[in-house]
Amino acid sequence: MQKKISKLWKQGLNTEPEFNEQSNARVIDLKKQDISASYDQNLATFKSLFTVPDNSDVKVREFTITSLNRKGFIIYLSTMVGLQIIIESIVEPLIDDEHPSEKIPDIVSYPIASTNTNIGEITEFITAGNTALFVDGDKQCYLFETTQISGRSIEKSENEVIVKGAKEAFNERGIDNIALIRKKIKNENLLVETRTIAKRSRNNVFLVYQKDLVNEELLKTIKDKLDSFVVDSILDLSILEQYLEERPRSLFPTILYTERPDRAAAFIEEGHIILLMENSPACLILPATFWTMFHSPEDHYLRTPYGNFIRILRFLALFVAVFTSPIYIAITNFHVGMIPPDLLMAIAGTRERVPFPSIVEVLMMEIAFELIREAGLRVPSPIGPTIGIVGALILGQAAVQANIISPIVIIVIALSGLSSFIIADGSLNFAIRITRFLFIFSAGFIGIYGMMALLIAGLFYLLSLKSFGTPYFAPMTPHSFSSKDLIIRHVPMKERFRPGYLKPKDIVKQRKG
Amino acid sequence: MNQHPGKLGIREYVSIAILMVGAKATEDTPTMLYNKVQNAAWMIPLLSAGIFFIPLYLLIKTLSLYQGKDLFSVINKILGKYLGFIICLVIFIISSFGISASTRTYIDIIRAFYFTATPNVIIYAILIIISAYGAKKGLQHIGSVSYLIVFYVLVSLYIVFYLSMQHGKIQSIFPIWGPGTLEILKQGPQQLTLFAEFFIFAMIIPYFTSNKVFSKGTWIAYVYVSIQISAATFLFICMFDTSLGGIGYPFHTVIRFISLGEFIPNVEIIFFIIWIISAFIRFTAFLYINALMFGHIFKIKDFEYLIPSLATIYLLIGIIPESPLDAGLDFKTPITNLAGPTFAVISILLWMVALIKGEFKHAKNKNSM
């Protein structure tokens, strides 16, 4: 009953006009058919499909196949293929070879070939950079994988910098990205599945996982989710991330986005599923928990005490980043008694000539810091450092001298701002920075009490988050079997289990020997 | 490795229990005990625990006959539809007033010590809103949050204990029997309410992975909590001696009194943080269980939707008393006097009826077959 009413209500509110698509039935119908044996008809069909000659990079080359003494043509997108290969191993043999032969595969020397008969599918192959060969009187079309797209080479990881460990990062080419993972996991059980998620621009997603580890149920959930999209195009992995998330409006991320192949490989080995996409220099790791975001690969590359040291440092940074400015506000406004008298006098002395309440001060400086940070990101790299120095030093100094803010606020903001950089994961970093503002307001409202109220509400909220069925704080709570790699980690020899919340097919990764 | 989605493990349960019952050491309970039996106040929690052990043991034994059934279903099954309904209603009403009274105590503490200029209603409203929000998220999340913070709560409590020890005088516990053994024995049964929550926890049995989690977790928490309350009272006596009777909320006086070395003289806010967090958890769990009871009595399946309205009612009841004194004497005292003994009687009654009806034999026959 309740659902019915809300449905009616929603229908009443929905004011989106109905848009009618221009009918495209003829082309759709054509794509469902098979190609004919007639040379001329095929030529006409594909010329009309690809709008030749208006479409300037679609090339059609007609010739006579010498050895068969039949007419033939090839069609390809000149911007997506290796021209040299086509000339050397497809066109030349077809024209020059004079040995009498019956079959095309015997004539053409190009290694990767397949055949197809459906017009729609052939079209898809051509748009992906394949070369299609049609022969007069032949009821099938020969497809050669001649794709050669130019792009970046494999470069150093720039956004997730580590000191010790592999440096290479994903780039925009799907093949390179898969190769980067393959060379780390040399196992035939490593599967790379392809799925088309967008109907119109035919964007592909590669699902990478270990067949003999991954939980089937999880795999099915993710596949179902990928198949459920009805969109024309999803151009980038980061957009796919938003499509995939259970709560796209939530402050906290539930999918890990990383550009490091070593990280991806490590997660595959644990039984996670990796999503890659052509044109995206990163991968998505699902499911992800708070800990996967919080950890850095370097924690494991460094020796155990050092790794734990930076982890504890990061944990501290998390708290400093969120709580320093709110605590400053709470203490100066509500709990003055807490500060030692000498320090209190010092603070009061510096604040004497500042005309604003401390929350305004802190907010001004926080916003200024965020502005400087954003500006530092966007300016062309040669001027970047200058902006940082100008912003941070001059602005702060001048603001203090102008009695707009007190010097202690500069310390507070600088500390919390710098600490927020320690959280390496981009999404979590944003979450922390936005949460800080919420805490500032709650501290301004009712001091420590308000902060703690917000903290508890936030904890409840975080715990209710789920990433593909995995609770956000698993395996800490709700407790599940794991090698206890949470706030601190053990020596690698002791980390003998894969995380239990994934329910992998094999939970033990090191048997006791 | 067996995972039950949405179920409560033993860690989570023990954390909830410790936070809910152990928090009593940090409100006005030690003072109340002191006013009853003076310097022997620290014995009362142990004595009451010993007395309440019997009904609790019988209750767990009775409940173990019905695997995975909550308290109210068992009451209904053993005592019948009508008597069962009345008893369930009595339990619900007592624990409803209990939640109002103890939230009010907390509000008074916060107001008296930390936010002297803030109106009661605002402090109260924040507490209730957060508790209602948490309770709506469900028991598993309450358990998880308590597990995440219980460690910090206990550590900070121990730090307080340690720091206060430096100021206390062990001689203050004499005369060791206070007003005399007879008076202590008389007070023991009256203070059963200290452990009344354990009775109420039987409501959430269906949310545990097994009945064993409930019985095992209950005993762990029970022993720990009774020792903790007793130890806290002991330390407060050492510190304040006879003036404890006049100090409303000794824990908060202590954290005002102690200091971390010479440079940081006032550390109360640090402990206040931890204390208020545990208070939020406590009332969240309490509110959830009460809503569960209400839903059970009136056969409401989606009882989560009731939580906000129930919370509002508790808030309205809680702000009735004019002053902290009214709240403590006229409002809280009757409930503390009533709740524990009533629950004990109900537990024993349940066991007796089950025994007479032959349920235990029944179960034995079933097992042997």
PDB file of C-alpha atoms in Angstrom, chain A residues 2 247 291 315 327 331 334-335 337-343 445-450 452-461 463-466 471 473 476-481 487 500-503 507, chain B residues 1 3 7 11-12 107 110 114-115 118 122-124 126-128 130 133-135 137-138 140-145 147-149 152 263-270 272-274 276-278 280-281 284:
ATOM      1  CA  GLN A   2       2.710   2.402   1.063  1.00  0.00           C
ATOM      2  CA  ARG A 247      25.394   4.621  -2.651  1.00  0.00           C
ATOM      3  CA  TRP A 291      41.055  -0.864   5.258  1.00  0.00           C
ATOM      4  CA  PHE A 315      46.196   6.562  11.434  1.00  0.00           C
ATOM      5  CA  ILE A 327      38.957  20.574  18.632  1.00  0.00           C
ATOM      6  CA  ILE A 331      38.283  24.105  23.296  1.00  0.00           C
ATOM      7  CA  PHE A 334      33.386  25.722  25.194  1.00  0.00           C
ATOM      8  CA  HIS A 335      36.081  24.061  27.240  1.00  0.00           C
ATOM      9  CA  GLY A 337      39.359  25.232  31.333  1.00  0.00           C
ATOM     10  CA  MET A 338      41.168  22.471  29.564  1.00  0.00           C
ATOM     11  CA  ILE A 339      44.018  24.605  28.315  1.00  0.00           C
ATOM     12  CA  PRO A 340      46.882  25.171  30.750  1.00  0.00           C
ATOM     13  CA  PRO A 341      46.660  28.750  32.043  1.00  0.00           C
ATOM     14  CA  ASP A 342      49.879  29.934  30.416  1.00  0.00           C
ATOM     15  CA  LEU A 343      48.850  28.649  27.031  1.00  0.00           C
ATOM     16  CA  PHE A 445      27.401  24.377  17.582  1.00  0.00           C
ATOM     17  CA  ILE A 446      27.957  22.554  20.840  1.00  0.00           C
ATOM     18  CA  GLY A 447      31.615  21.807  21.392  1.00  0.00           C
ATOM     19  CA  ILE A 448      33.015  18.376  22.083  1.00  0.00           C
ATOM     20  CA  TYR A 449      29.533  17.025  22.735  1.00  0.00           C
ATOM     21  CA  GLY A 450      28.403  17.890  19.225  1.00  0.00           C
ATOM     22  CA  MET A 452      31.147  13.189  19.513  1.00  0.00           C
ATOM     23  CA  ALA A 453      27.487  13.027  18.537  1.00  0.00           C
ATOM     24  CA  LEU A 454      28.515  13.445  14.931  1.00  0.00           C
ATOM     25  CA  LEU A 455      31.306  10.913  15.333  1.00  0.00           C
ATOM     26  CA  ILE A 456      28.975   8.259  16.666  1.00  0.00           C
ATOM     27  CA  ALA A 457      26.368   8.975  13.992  1.00  0.00           C
ATOM     28  CA  GLY A 458      29.166   8.819  11.431  1.00  0.00           C
ATOM     29  CA  LEU A 459      30.414   5.515  12.792  1.00  0.00           C
ATOM     30  CA  PHE A 460      26.926   4.070  12.558  1.00  0.00           C
ATOM     31  CA  TYR A 461      26.684   5.339   9.025  1.00  0.00           C
ATOM     32  CA  LEU A 463      29.299   0.586   9.476  1.00  0.00           C
ATOM     33  CA  SER A 464      26.103   0.410   7.499  1.00  0.00           C
ATOM     34  CA  LEU A 465      28.001   0.956   4.247  1.00  0.00           C
ATOM     35  CA  LYS A 466      28.505  -2.096   2.116  1.00  0.00           C
ATOM     36  CA  PRO A 471      30.664  -4.545   5.419  1.00  0.00           C
ATOM     37  CA  PHE A 473      34.926  -2.364   8.458  1.00  0.00           C
ATOM     38  CA  MET A 476      37.458  -6.129  12.120  1.00  0.00           C
ATOM     39  CA  THR A 477      33.759  -5.939  12.809  1.00  0.00           C
ATOM     40  CA  PRO A 478      31.681  -7.875  11.967  1.00  0.00           C
ATOM     41  CA  HIS A 479      34.487 -10.266  12.636  1.00  0.00           C
ATOM     42  CA  SER A 480      35.549 -12.697   9.966  1.00  0.00           C
ATOM     43  CA  PHE A 481      38.575 -14.837   9.413  1.00  0.00           C
ATOM     44  CA  ILE A 487      45.787  -1.164  11.769  1.00  0.00           C
ATOM     45  CA  GLY A 500      37.289 -14.318   5.000  1.00  0.00           C
ATOM     46  CA  TYR A 501      34.649 -11.756   4.049  1.00  0.00           C
ATOM     47  CA  LEU A 502      35.357 -12.514   0.378  1.00  0.00           C
ATOM     48  CA  LYS A 503      34.605 -16.188   0.960  1.00  0.00           C
ATOM     49  CA  ILE A 507      41.275 -19.234   2.185  1.00  0.00           C
TER      50      ILE A 507
ATOM     51  CA  MET B   1      34.641 -19.076   9.268  1.00  0.00           C
ATOM     52  CA  GLN B   3      29.431 -16.109   8.840  1.00  0.00           C
ATOM     53  CA  LYS B   7      23.979 -11.728  13.421  1.00  0.00           C
ATOM     54  CA  ARG B  11      32.730  -9.959  20.838  1.00  0.00           C
ATOM     55  CA  GLU B  12      30.023  -7.547  19.853  1.00  0.00           C
ATOM     56  CA  ILE B 107      21.793  14.907  30.744  1.00  0.00           C
ATOM     57  CA  ILE B 110      26.530  16.811  31.082  1.00  0.00           C
ATOM     58  CA  TYR B 114      30.375  20.531  30.911  1.00  0.00           C
ATOM     59  CA  PHE B 115      27.623  22.640  29.375  1.00  0.00           C
ATOM     60  CA  THR B 118      23.042  25.036  27.476  1.00  0.00           C
ATOM     61  CA  ILE B 122      19.029  20.666  23.418  1.00  0.00           C
ATOM     62  CA  ILE B 123      21.482  18.326  25.098  1.00  0.00           C
ATOM     63  CA  TYR B 124      18.716  15.819  25.540  1.00  0.00           C
ATOM     64  CA  ILE B 126      21.000  15.514  20.557  1.00  0.00           C
ATOM     65  CA  LEU B 127      21.462  12.440  22.718  1.00  0.00           C
ATOM     66  CA  ILE B 128      18.101  11.032  21.700  1.00  0.00           C
ATOM     67  CA  ILE B 130      21.806  10.153  17.753  1.00  0.00           C
ATOM     68  CA  TYR B 133      19.598   7.131  14.367  1.00  0.00           C
ATOM     69  CA  GLY B 134      21.942   4.428  15.621  1.00  0.00           C
ATOM     70  CA  ALA B 135      19.099   2.228  16.781  1.00  0.00           C
ATOM     71  CA  LYS B 137      20.605   1.072  11.825  1.00  0.00           C
ATOM     72  CA  GLY B 138      20.021  -2.162  13.669  1.00  0.00           C
ATOM     73  CA  GLN B 140      24.490  -5.539  14.290  1.00  0.00           C
ATOM     74  CA  HIS B 141      25.752  -2.033  13.740  1.00  0.00           C
ATOM     75  CA  ILE B 142      25.313  -1.209  17.398  1.00  0.00           C
ATOM     76  CA  GLY B 143      27.416  -4.238  18.203  1.00  0.00           C
ATOM     77  CA  SER B 144      30.045  -3.276  15.676  1.00  0.00           C
ATOM     78  CA  VAL B 145      30.332   0.287  16.922  1.00  0.00           C
ATOM     79  CA  TYR B 147      33.302  -3.370  19.510  1.00  0.00           C
ATOM     80  CA  LEU B 148      35.213  -0.606  17.749  1.00  0.00           C
ATOM     81  CA  ILE B 149      35.228   1.666  20.778  1.00  0.00           C
ATOM     82  CA  TYR B 152      39.371   2.818  24.115  1.00  0.00           C
ATOM     83  CA  PHE B 263      51.577  20.879  32.631  1.00  0.00           C
ATOM     84  CA  ILE B 264      48.167  19.506  31.701  1.00  0.00           C
ATOM     85  CA  PRO B 265      46.062  20.188  34.759  1.00  0.00           C
ATOM     86  CA  ASN B 266      42.606  19.663  33.274  1.00  0.00           C
ATOM     87  CA  VAL B 267      42.051  16.483  31.361  1.00  0.00           C
ATOM     88  CA  GLU B 268      38.371  16.014  31.961  1.00  0.00           C
ATOM     89  CA  ILE B 269      37.473  16.659  28.338  1.00  0.00           C
ATOM     90  CA  ILE B 270      39.552  13.714  27.160  1.00  0.00           C
ATOM     91  CA  PHE B 272      34.420  13.115  28.767  1.00  0.00           C
ATOM     92  CA  ILE B 273      34.852  12.233  25.092  1.00  0.00           C
ATOM     93  CA  ILE B 274      35.181   8.571  25.844  1.00  0.00           C
ATOM     94  CA  ILE B 276      29.940  10.380  26.136  1.00  0.00           C
ATOM     95  CA  ILE B 277      30.701   7.954  23.320  1.00  0.00           C
ATOM     96  CA  SER B 278      29.916   5.037  25.570  1.00  0.00           C
ATOM     97  CA  PHE B 280      25.575   7.149  23.114  1.00  0.00           C
ATOM     98  CA  ILE B 281      26.156   3.463  22.540  1.00  0.00           C
ATOM     99  CA  THR B 284      21.272   3.288  21.366  1.00  0.00           C
TER     100      THR B 284
END
